[in-house]
mmCIF file of C-alpha atoms and ligand atoms in Angstrom:
data_model
loop_
_atom_site.group_PDB
_atom_site.id
_atom_site.type_symbol
_atom_site.label_atom_id
_atom_site.label_comp_id
_atom_site.label_asym_id
_atom_site.label_seq_id
_atom_site.Cartn_x
_atom_site.Cartn_y
_atom_site.Cartn_z
ATOM 1 C CA MET A 1 17.038 7.049 39.754
ATOM 2 C CA ARG A 2 14.550 5.841 37.109
ATOM 3 C CA ILE A 3 13.346 7.695 34.052
ATOM 4 C CA ARG A 4 10.681 7.395 31.359
ATOM 5 C CA ARG A 5 9.431 9.608 28.569
ATOM 6 C CA ALA A 6 6.468 11.940 29.018
ATOM 7 C CA ALA A 7 3.127 10.608 27.754
ATOM 8 C CA THR A 8 2.291 13.945 26.167
ATOM 9 C CA LEU A 9 4.660 13.929 23.192
ATOM 10 C CA VAL A 10 3.803 14.251 19.502
ATOM 11 C CA SER A 11 6.302 14.638 16.699
ATOM 12 C CA THR A 12 5.593 16.557 13.484
ATOM 13 C CA PHE A 13 7.539 17.905 10.522
ATOM 14 C CA GLU A 14 7.941 21.672 10.288
ATOM 15 C CA ASN A 15 9.551 22.510 6.929
ATOM 16 C CA ASP A 16 12.881 20.663 6.969
ATOM 17 C CA LYS A 17 12.851 20.068 10.736
ATOM 18 C CA THR A 18 11.431 17.309 12.895
ATOM 19 C CA VAL A 19 9.915 18.766 16.032
ATOM 20 C CA LEU A 20 8.646 17.281 19.231
ATOM 21 C CA HIS A 21 5.660 18.870 20.953
ATOM 22 C CA ASN A 22 5.235 18.363 24.656
ATOM 23 C CA PHE A 23 1.610 19.366 24.423
ATOM 24 C CA LEU A 24 0.844 19.366 28.147
ATOM 25 C CA ARG A 25 3.563 21.964 28.650
ATOM 26 C CA LYS A 26 2.928 23.630 25.279
ATOM 27 C CA GLU A 27 6.624 23.399 24.482
ATOM 28 C CA ILE A 28 8.283 22.626 21.174
ATOM 29 C CA PHE A 29 11.644 20.966 20.827
ATOM 30 C CA GLU A 30 13.592 20.513 17.618
ATOM 31 C CA CYS A 31 14.676 16.916 17.428
ATOM 32 C CA THR A 32 16.818 14.439 15.507
ATOM 33 C CA PRO A 33 16.311 10.745 14.705
ATOM 34 C CA ARG A 34 18.653 9.995 17.647
ATOM 35 C CA VAL A 35 16.308 11.821 20.046
ATOM 36 C CA LEU A 36 13.377 9.736 18.784
ATOM 37 C CA GLU A 37 15.476 6.612 19.107
ATOM 38 C CA ILE A 38 16.263 7.410 22.729
ATOM 39 C CA LEU A 39 12.641 8.231 23.501
ATOM 40 C CA ALA A 40 11.426 5.006 21.903
ATOM 41 C CA ARG A 41 13.339 3.059 24.594
ATOM 42 C CA LEU A 42 11.787 4.991 27.453
ATOM 43 C CA ALA A 43 8.171 3.840 27.393
ATOM 44 C CA ASP A 44 8.462 2.429 30.924
ATOM 45 C CA TRP A 45 10.525 3.379 33.954
ATOM 46 C CA ILE A 46 14.101 2.198 33.600
ATOM 47 C CA PRO A 47 17.248 3.015 35.571
ATOM 48 C CA LEU A 48 18.939 6.130 34.220
ATOM 49 C CA GLU A 49 22.216 4.259 33.724
ATOM 50 C CA ASP A 50 20.498 1.652 31.474
ATOM 51 C CA ALA A 51 18.770 4.169 29.211
ATOM 52 C CA LEU A 52 21.571 4.516 26.690
ATOM 53 C CA ALA A 53 23.080 1.021 26.873
ATOM 54 C CA GLY A 54 23.845 -0.386 23.419
ATOM 55 C CA LEU A 55 22.785 2.807 21.627
ATOM 56 C CA PRO A 56 24.900 3.512 18.532
ATOM 57 C CA GLY A 57 26.870 6.734 18.299
ATOM 58 C CA ASP A 58 29.122 8.658 20.624
ATOM 59 C CA PRO A 59 28.187 7.793 24.249
ATOM 60 C CA ALA A 60 29.092 11.280 25.492
ATOM 61 C CA ALA A 61 26.895 12.919 22.825
ATOM 62 C CA ASN A 62 24.019 10.538 23.633
ATOM 63 C CA ALA A 63 24.349 11.312 27.328
ATOM 64 C CA GLU A 64 24.239 15.032 26.515
ATOM 65 C CA ILE A 65 21.009 14.532 24.538
ATOM 66 C CA LEU A 66 19.448 12.629 27.423
ATOM 67 C CA LYS A 67 20.477 15.364 29.847
ATOM 68 C CA THR A 68 18.782 17.969 27.662
ATOM 69 C CA LEU A 69 15.628 15.839 27.371
ATOM 70 C CA ILE A 70 15.502 15.560 31.156
ATOM 71 C CA SER A 71 16.042 19.293 31.599
ATOM 72 C CA ARG A 72 13.090 19.929 29.239
ATOM 73 C CA ASP A 73 10.796 17.439 31.041
ATOM 74 C CA ILE A 74 10.538 15.381 27.868
ATOM 75 C CA VAL A 75 12.150 12.584 29.840
ATOM 76 C CA LEU A 76 10.931 12.513 33.424
ATOM 77 C CA LEU A 77 12.670 11.675 36.667
ATOM 78 C CA GLU A 78 10.613 9.370 38.844
ATOM 79 C CA GLY A 79 9.058 11.257 41.757
ATOM 80 C CA SER A 80 9.582 14.733 40.256
ATOM 81 C CA PRO A 81 6.659 17.219 40.082
ATOM 82 C CA ALA A 82 6.748 16.907 36.260
ATOM 83 C CA ALA A 83 6.453 13.116 36.538
ATOM 84 C CA GLU A 84 3.499 13.488 38.905
ATOM 85 C CA ARG A 85 1.740 15.820 36.476
ATOM 86 C CA ASP A 86 2.435 13.356 33.679
ATOM 87 C CA GLN A 87 0.989 10.542 35.804
ATOM 88 C CA ARG A 88 -2.111 12.621 36.366
ATOM 89 C CA TYR A 89 -2.489 12.958 32.614
ATOM 90 C CA ARG A 90 -2.060 9.183 32.193
ATOM 91 C CA ASP A 91 -4.630 8.504 34.904
ATOM 92 C CA HIS A 92 -7.269 10.955 33.772
ATOM 93 C CA TRP A 93 -6.961 11.758 30.080
ATOM 94 C CA ARG A 94 -8.521 8.780 28.355
ATOM 95 C CA TRP A 95 -8.622 10.098 24.809
ATOM 96 C CA GLY A 96 -4.997 9.678 23.833
ATOM 97 C CA ALA A 97 -2.597 11.919 21.977
ATOM 98 C CA VAL A 98 -4.976 12.689 19.080
ATOM 99 C CA ALA A 99 -7.417 14.583 21.280
ATOM 100 C CA GLY A 100 -4.804 15.531 23.889
ATOM 101 C CA PHE A 101 -2.580 17.318 21.377
ATOM 102 C CA TYR A 102 -5.537 19.377 20.207
ATOM 103 C CA HIS A 103 -7.021 20.076 23.625
ATOM 104 C CA PHE A 104 -3.906 21.039 25.547
ATOM 105 C CA SER A 105 -2.186 22.883 22.683
ATOM 106 C CA LEU A 106 -5.080 25.301 22.351
ATOM 107 C CA ARG A 107 -5.218 26.371 25.960
ATOM 108 C CA ASP A 108 -4.010 29.783 27.144
ATOM 109 C CA LEU A 109 -3.421 31.216 23.699
ATOM 110 C CA GLU A 110 -2.170 34.767 23.236
ATOM 111 C CA PHE A 111 -5.009 36.862 21.849
ATOM 112 C CA ILE A 112 -4.610 40.061 19.915
ATOM 113 C CA ASP A 113 -6.666 43.177 20.602
ATOM 114 C CA ALA A 114 -9.501 44.393 18.355
ATOM 115 C CA GLU A 115 -7.346 46.939 16.517
ATOM 116 C CA ARG A 116 -4.687 44.391 15.602
ATOM 117 C CA LYS A 117 -7.411 41.919 14.625
ATOM 118 C CA LEU A 118 -8.777 44.473 12.161
ATOM 119 C CA GLU A 119 -5.327 45.008 10.660
ATOM 120 C CA GLN A 120 -4.917 41.260 10.377
ATOM 121 C CA LEU A 121 -8.260 40.899 8.602
ATOM 122 C CA ARG A 122 -7.191 43.575 6.118
ATOM 123 C CA GLU A 123 -4.034 41.589 5.457
ATOM 124 C CA TYR A 124 -6.091 38.429 4.874
ATOM 125 C CA LYS A 125 -8.398 40.335 2.542
ATOM 126 C CA ALA A 126 -5.407 41.605 0.585
ATOM 127 C CA GLU A 127 -4.381 37.962 0.093
ATOM 128 C CA GLY A 128 -7.821 37.049 -1.279
ATOM 129 C CA ASP A 129 -11.539 37.521 -0.681
ATOM 130 C CA SER A 130 -13.484 35.523 1.873
ATOM 131 C CA PRO A 131 -15.271 32.460 0.488
ATOM 132 C CA PRO A 132 -19.035 32.947 0.058
ATOM 133 C CA LEU A 133 -20.813 32.502 3.380
ATOM 134 C CA LEU A 134 -24.117 31.353 1.932
ATOM 135 C CA THR A 135 -24.973 28.575 -0.526
ATOM 136 C CA SER A 136 -27.790 28.975 -3.049
ATOM 137 C CA ASN A 137 -29.885 26.193 -4.598
ATOM 138 C CA ASP A 138 -29.717 28.038 -7.890
ATOM 139 C CA GLY A 139 -28.799 25.649 -10.644
ATOM 140 C CA LEU A 140 -30.320 22.547 -9.016
ATOM 141 C CA ASP A 141 -33.018 20.910 -11.143
ATOM 142 C CA VAL A 142 -35.600 20.622 -8.397
ATOM 143 C CA VAL A 143 -36.012 23.488 -5.953
ATOM 144 C CA GLU A 144 -39.014 23.358 -3.607
ATOM 145 C CA PRO A 145 -40.176 26.585 -1.947
ATOM 146 C CA LEU A 146 -40.963 26.175 1.765
ATOM 147 C CA PRO A 147 -43.944 27.704 3.552
ATOM 148 C CA PRO A 148 -42.909 30.867 5.443
ATOM 149 C CA VAL A 149 -42.261 30.553 9.171
ATOM 150 C CA ASN A 150 -44.801 32.346 11.333
ATOM 151 C CA LEU A 151 -42.654 34.833 13.225
ATOM 152 C CA ASP A 152 -45.677 36.020 15.213
ATOM 153 C CA ASP A 153 -45.622 32.657 16.946
ATOM 154 C CA PRO A 154 -43.947 33.476 20.335
ATOM 155 C CA PHE A 155 -41.540 30.534 19.969
ATOM 156 C CA TYR A 156 -40.163 31.692 16.612
ATOM 157 C CA ASP A 157 -40.276 35.300 17.774
ATOM 158 C CA ILE A 158 -37.740 34.459 20.523
ATOM 159 C CA LEU A 159 -35.565 32.451 18.148
ATOM 160 C CA TYR A 160 -35.627 35.288 15.665
ATOM 161 C CA ARG A 161 -34.806 38.010 18.170
ATOM 162 C CA ARG A 162 -31.727 36.219 19.564
ATOM 163 C CA ARG A 163 -28.613 38.254 18.752
ATOM 164 C CA SER A 164 -25.155 38.517 20.227
ATOM 165 C CA ARG A 165 -25.019 41.921 21.917
ATOM 166 C CA ARG A 166 -21.813 43.398 23.241
ATOM 167 C CA GLU A 167 -22.994 46.724 24.610
ATOM 168 C CA TYR A 168 -24.387 46.671 28.104
ATOM 169 C CA ALA A 169 -26.225 49.250 30.191
ATOM 170 C CA SER A 170 -24.429 49.963 33.461
ATOM 171 C CA LYS A 171 -27.077 48.468 35.676
ATOM 172 C CA PRO A 172 -27.516 45.028 37.201
ATOM 173 C CA ILE A 173 -29.433 42.127 35.782
ATOM 174 C CA SER A 174 -32.032 40.393 37.920
ATOM 175 C CA LEU A 175 -31.368 37.157 39.773
ATOM 176 C CA GLN A 176 -34.454 35.768 38.057
ATOM 177 C CA ALA A 177 -32.993 36.474 34.598
ATOM 178 C CA LEU A 178 -29.661 34.879 35.548
ATOM 179 C CA GLY A 179 -31.372 31.844 37.085
ATOM 180 C CA ASN A 180 -33.557 31.418 34.006
ATOM 181 C CA CYS A 181 -30.493 31.501 31.731
ATOM 182 C CA LEU A 182 -28.707 28.880 33.836
ATOM 183 C CA PHE A 183 -31.790 26.675 33.957
ATOM 184 C CA ALA A 184 -32.244 26.972 30.193
ATOM 185 C CA GLY A 185 -28.595 25.988 29.703
ATOM 186 C CA LYS A 186 -28.215 23.045 32.055
ATOM 187 C CA GLY A 187 -31.302 22.855 34.292
ATOM 188 C CA LEU A 188 -32.193 19.370 35.482
ATOM 189 C CA LYS A 189 -35.576 18.032 34.397
ATOM 190 C CA GLU A 190 -35.488 14.480 35.642
ATOM 191 C CA ILE A 191 -33.138 11.651 36.399
ATOM 192 C CA GLY A 192 -33.602 8.717 34.043
ATOM 193 C CA ASP A 193 -33.038 5.107 34.982
ATOM 194 C CA ALA A 194 -30.203 3.397 33.073
ATOM 195 C CA GLY A 195 -30.719 0.060 34.833
ATOM 196 C CA GLU A 196 -27.468 -1.561 35.921
ATOM 197 C CA PHE A 197 -25.535 1.541 34.774
ATOM 198 C CA GLY A 198 -27.140 3.848 37.282
ATOM 199 C CA ARG A 199 -29.130 6.995 36.752
ATOM 200 C CA LEU A 200 -28.740 9.594 34.040
ATOM 201 C CA PRO A 201 -29.557 13.297 34.353
ATOM 202 C CA LEU A 202 -31.920 14.594 31.691
ATOM 203 C CA THR A 203 -31.334 18.298 31.341
ATOM 204 C CA MET A 204 -32.602 21.210 29.276
ATOM 205 C CA THR A 205 -30.014 20.545 26.573
ATOM 206 C CA PRO A 206 -29.134 17.326 24.771
ATOM 207 C CA SER A 207 -25.976 15.552 25.906
ATOM 208 C CA GLY A 208 -24.145 12.624 24.305
ATOM 209 C CA GLY A 209 -25.236 9.486 26.191
ATOM 210 C CA ALA A 210 -26.826 11.832 28.786
ATOM 211 C CA ARG A 211 -23.357 12.012 30.377
ATOM 212 C CA ASN A 212 -23.770 15.768 30.950
ATOM 213 C CA PRO A 213 -20.073 16.648 31.121
ATOM 214 C CA PHE A 214 -20.782 20.362 31.578
ATOM 215 C CA GLU A 215 -21.157 22.297 34.781
ATOM 216 C CA LEU A 216 -21.980 25.985 34.620
ATOM 217 C CA TYR A 217 -20.112 28.510 36.724
ATOM 218 C CA VAL A 218 -21.016 32.175 37.026
ATOM 219 C CA TRP A 219 -18.985 35.229 37.693
ATOM 220 C CA ALA A 220 -21.651 37.509 39.155
ATOM 221 C CA ARG A 221 -20.523 41.130 38.882
ATOM 222 C CA ALA A 222 -23.786 43.051 38.957
ATOM 223 C CA VAL A 223 -26.681 40.754 39.771
ATOM 224 C CA GLU A 224 -29.478 42.027 42.011
ATOM 225 C CA GLY A 225 -29.435 40.309 45.389
ATOM 226 C CA LEU A 226 -26.204 38.425 44.752
ATOM 227 C CA ALA A 227 -22.846 39.341 46.295
ATOM 228 C CA PRO A 228 -20.213 39.668 43.568
ATOM 229 C CA GLY A 229 -18.180 36.501 43.210
ATOM 230 C CA PHE A 230 -17.650 33.226 41.423
ATOM 231 C CA TYR A 231 -20.468 30.719 41.850
ATOM 232 C CA HIS A 232 -21.193 27.151 40.836
ATOM 233 C CA TYR A 233 -24.640 26.438 39.446
ATOM 234 C CA SER A 234 -25.970 23.185 40.840
ATOM 235 C CA SER A 235 -28.556 21.898 38.419
ATOM 236 C CA LEU A 236 -29.384 19.247 41.007
ATOM 237 C CA GLU A 237 -30.676 21.846 43.459
ATOM 238 C CA HIS A 238 -31.081 24.873 41.159
ATOM 239 C CA THR A 239 -28.835 26.883 43.476
ATOM 240 C CA LEU A 240 -25.702 28.982 43.224
ATOM 241 C CA GLY A 241 -22.875 28.016 45.558
ATOM 242 C CA LEU A 242 -20.210 30.639 46.216
ATOM 243 C CA VAL A 243 -16.808 29.347 45.170
ATOM 244 C CA ARG A 244 -14.950 32.567 46.011
ATOM 245 C CA ASP A 245 -15.465 36.297 46.088
ATOM 246 C CA ASP A 246 -14.047 38.327 43.243
ATOM 247 C CA ASP A 247 -11.792 40.653 45.245
ATOM 248 C CA GLY A 248 -8.650 41.137 43.215
ATOM 249 C CA ALA A 249 -10.072 39.368 40.150
ATOM 250 C CA PRO A 250 -8.727 40.736 36.868
ATOM 251 C CA PRO A 251 -11.068 42.621 34.510
ATOM 252 C CA PRO A 252 -13.182 40.248 32.380
ATOM 253 C CA SER A 253 -11.261 41.216 29.239
ATOM 254 C CA ARG A 254 -8.120 39.635 30.706
ATOM 255 C CA LEU A 255 -9.926 36.344 31.125
ATOM 256 C CA LEU A 256 -11.807 36.648 27.841
ATOM 257 C CA GLY A 257 -9.342 37.182 25.026
ATOM 258 C CA LYS A 258 -8.586 40.895 25.460
ATOM 259 C CA GLN A 259 -12.122 41.770 24.321
ATOM 260 C CA GLU A 260 -12.818 45.175 25.858
ATOM 261 C CA TRP A 261 -16.569 44.840 25.482
ATOM 262 C CA THR A 262 -16.617 42.046 28.078
ATOM 263 C CA ASN A 263 -15.734 44.583 30.789
ATOM 264 C CA GLY A 264 -19.365 45.741 30.796
ATOM 265 C CA ALA A 265 -20.558 42.269 31.803
ATOM 266 C CA ALA A 266 -23.057 41.974 34.631
ATOM 267 C CA ALA A 267 -22.302 38.246 34.700
ATOM 268 C CA VAL A 268 -20.190 35.733 32.834
ATOM 269 C CA VAL A 269 -21.331 32.122 32.530
ATOM 270 C CA PHE A 270 -18.453 29.659 32.108
ATOM 271 C CA LEU A 271 -19.099 26.284 30.483
ATOM 272 C CA CYS A 272 -16.782 23.816 32.187
ATOM 273 C CA ALA A 273 -16.459 20.152 31.289
ATOM 274 C CA THR A 274 -15.540 17.261 33.551
ATOM 275 C CA PHE A 275 -14.151 14.864 30.948
ATOM 276 C CA GLU A 276 -14.356 11.721 33.051
ATOM 277 C CA ARG A 277 -18.159 11.813 32.906
ATOM 278 C CA SER A 278 -18.048 11.255 29.149
ATOM 279 C CA ALA A 279 -14.794 9.275 29.014
ATOM 280 C CA TRP A 280 -15.985 6.665 31.501
ATOM 281 C CA LYS A 281 -18.485 5.500 28.898
ATOM 282 C CA TYR A 282 -16.893 6.659 25.649
ATOM 283 C CA ARG A 283 -13.195 5.830 25.429
ATOM 284 C CA GLN A 284 -12.572 6.893 21.805
ATOM 285 C CA ALA A 285 -11.123 10.333 21.018
ATOM 286 C CA LEU A 286 -14.349 11.141 19.143
ATOM 287 C CA ALA A 287 -15.970 11.639 22.540
ATOM 288 C CA TYR A 288 -13.831 14.758 23.011
ATOM 289 C CA ARG A 289 -15.395 16.235 19.868
ATOM 290 C CA VAL A 290 -18.844 15.327 21.173
ATOM 291 C CA VAL A 291 -18.114 17.235 24.393
ATOM 292 C CA LEU A 292 -17.177 20.328 22.367
ATOM 293 C CA MET A 293 -20.366 20.067 20.342
ATOM 294 C CA GLU A 294 -22.472 20.204 23.472
ATOM 295 C CA VAL A 295 -21.329 23.787 23.966
ATOM 296 C CA GLY A 296 -23.534 24.841 21.051
ATOM 297 C CA ALA A 297 -26.738 23.506 22.552
ATOM 298 C CA ILE A 298 -26.070 25.080 25.966
ATOM 299 C CA LEU A 299 -25.032 28.389 24.430
ATOM 300 C CA GLN A 300 -28.128 28.578 22.277
ATOM 301 C CA ASN A 301 -30.493 27.900 25.173
ATOM 302 C CA VAL A 302 -28.766 30.462 27.411
ATOM 303 C CA GLN A 303 -28.976 33.099 24.688
ATOM 304 C CA LEU A 304 -32.634 32.319 24.030
ATOM 305 C CA ALA A 305 -33.447 32.636 27.735
ATOM 306 C CA ALA A 306 -31.515 35.927 27.824
ATOM 307 C CA THR A 307 -33.523 37.192 24.842
ATOM 308 C CA HIS A 308 -36.756 36.178 26.563
ATOM 309 C CA ALA A 309 -35.657 37.940 29.785
ATOM 310 C CA GLY A 310 -34.752 41.118 27.873
ATOM 311 C CA ILE A 311 -31.066 41.000 28.734
ATOM 312 C CA ALA A 312 -28.131 41.138 26.346
ATOM 313 C CA SER A 313 -25.711 38.258 25.800
ATOM 314 C CA SER A 314 -22.724 37.325 23.716
ATOM 315 C CA PRO A 315 -20.712 34.144 23.441
ATOM 316 C CA THR A 316 -16.955 33.892 23.440
ATOM 317 C CA GLY A 317 -14.555 31.041 22.939
ATOM 318 C CA ALA A 318 -11.516 33.251 23.629
ATOM 319 C CA LEU A 319 -10.445 32.252 27.116
ATOM 320 C CA ALA A 320 -7.506 32.410 29.511
ATOM 321 C CA GLU A 321 -8.265 28.867 30.611
ATOM 322 C CA THR A 322 -5.699 28.365 33.354
ATOM 323 C CA GLU A 323 -6.503 31.653 35.052
ATOM 324 C CA ILE A 324 -10.267 31.031 34.899
ATOM 325 C CA GLU A 325 -9.873 27.505 36.239
ATOM 326 C CA ARG A 326 -7.707 28.734 39.093
ATOM 327 C CA LEU A 327 -10.451 31.186 40.056
ATOM 328 C CA LEU A 328 -13.114 28.491 39.817
ATOM 329 C CA GLY A 329 -11.043 25.857 41.624
ATOM 330 C CA LEU A 330 -11.070 23.338 38.760
ATOM 331 C CA GLU A 331 -8.560 20.544 38.109
ATOM 332 C CA GLU A 332 -6.248 21.201 35.123
ATOM 333 C CA ILE A 333 -6.462 17.812 33.363
ATOM 334 C CA GLU A 334 -9.742 16.306 34.482
ATOM 335 C CA GLN A 335 -11.697 19.503 33.855
ATOM 336 C CA ALA A 336 -11.605 22.453 31.474
ATOM 337 C CA THR A 337 -13.342 25.712 30.751
ATOM 338 C CA LEU A 338 -14.382 25.464 27.125
ATOM 339 C CA PHE A 339 -16.629 28.451 26.557
ATOM 340 C CA ALA A 340 -18.128 31.569 28.120
ATOM 341 C CA ILE A 341 -21.302 33.588 27.691
ATOM 342 C CA VAL A 342 -21.318 37.218 28.727
ATOM 343 C CA LEU A 343 -24.585 38.623 30.104
ATOM 344 C CA GLY A 344 -25.478 42.243 30.697
ATOM 345 C CA ALA A 345 -28.380 44.622 31.025
ATOM 346 C CA GLY A 346 -29.798 45.566 27.661
ATOM 347 C CA HIS A 347 -30.241 49.142 26.526
ATOM 348 C CA GLU A 348 -33.936 50.093 26.692
HETATM 349 C C1 FMN B 1 -18.712 29.106 18.904
HETATM 350 C C2 FMN B 1 -18.846 30.611 18.897
HETATM 351 C C3 FMN B 1 -17.791 31.379 19.323
HETATM 352 C C4 FMN B 1 -17.901 32.760 19.351
HETATM 353 N N1 FMN B 1 -16.873 33.511 19.861
HETATM 354 C C5 FMN B 1 -17.007 34.852 19.906
HETATM 355 C C6 FMN B 1 -15.975 35.654 20.460
HETATM 356 O O1 FMN B 1 -14.947 35.161 20.929
HETATM 357 N N2 FMN B 1 -16.149 36.987 20.487
HETATM 358 C C7 FMN B 1 -17.283 37.582 20.023
HETATM 359 O O2 FMN B 1 -17.377 38.802 20.088
HETATM 360 N N3 FMN B 1 -18.276 36.839 19.490
HETATM 361 C C8 FMN B 1 -18.173 35.504 19.422
HETATM 362 N N4 FMN B 1 -19.190 34.746 18.898
HETATM 363 C C9 FMN B 1 -20.421 35.410 18.439
HETATM 364 C C10 FMN B 1 -20.459 35.547 16.920
HETATM 365 O O3 FMN B 1 -19.610 36.559 16.505
HETATM 366 C C11 FMN B 1 -21.909 35.834 16.517
HETATM 367 O O4 FMN B 1 -22.688 34.720 16.855
HETATM 368 C C12 FMN B 1 -22.010 36.109 15.021
HETATM 369 O O5 FMN B 1 -21.402 37.323 14.698
HETATM 370 C C13 FMN B 1 -23.471 36.148 14.570
HETATM 371 O O6 FMN B 1 -24.209 37.111 15.269
HETATM 372 P P1 FMN B 1 -25.502 36.747 16.134
HETATM 373 O O7 FMN B 1 -25.063 35.830 17.232
HETATM 374 O O8 FMN B 1 -25.979 38.068 16.681
HETATM 375 O O9 FMN B 1 -26.496 36.095 15.248
HETATM 376 C C14 FMN B 1 -19.090 33.370 18.875
HETATM 377 C C15 FMN B 1 -20.141 32.581 18.437
HETATM 378 C C16 FMN B 1 -20.013 31.211 18.445
HETATM 379 C C17 FMN B 1 -21.182 30.377 17.987
#
């Protein structure tokens, strides 16, 4: 039997304690210098009986520590399901512990409902006022006035009318409106030639290195001419492919951070990244941040298209990632749902 430590470990100080985070499992383990010493020896597979050889201290106590580490999947047994999952992380997550700790630790968070959120905000306010949310040029020596923007220009009119709207009329949205939103978000315009490095999709939104890590998925709940279900938007063909029907699916609020308003959604667009697309070219952890930034461009275009189509939309980053990904059939390490946009019929 051979063992090695998990690749998904980070140690931090919490007050007077040293703790070990197994960020893939979202588990925290209080640890001692001896634990770290044992783990330091277990970078590569070694026979279980050799793991503690020559280690100072009481052999029985050391063996007990190792047993606990194994029981917590901090140290992995070769061939176990936990070791296979760890191997999958090693094979597919190219951005190391810096980005991995952040990415995996923030998945599947417990959200609080709107009432509790309000109470919490009151508590924060009691601790001190919010910082100012706008910055004036007052006090600078040179301040240049800018010419006013012409809001009668149809382009600026659309930009100006974009709002996040969370109240939806109980009627369907049109397939045309949904298709326009998806095209605005990730529609394919052309495929550029990158010479020896192949061909790069040029889409409606900018993408770092034109790697286009995002795929859009749609939960259609009330879309004219579309059976309810979970669909994949292929920008290549501008089609929706049914991934699964939505029989037995939980209410949207369970997938979207306990936000009751999402239950009126006619459709939910999920922004899902396939990390390998970006990581193949960009190996530094910064690339993870670049992937996150791309959400903003896609979100903005979808909301603008929704505004133009006269339907309501609102973004949300509060997600039950694992449950959404199970419904969409995504891989847990290679892919992730990073954002959602709720669409619904507007009130006349
Ligand atoms: C990255 C991002 C995350 C957001 N997440 C949520 C959310 O979880 N729930 C929500 O109700 N609104 C969410 N919003 C919408 C903001 O609350 C909204 O944009 C803000 O109040 C400004 O209003 P406007 O979009 O109408 O201009 C999010 C917006 C952004 C850009």
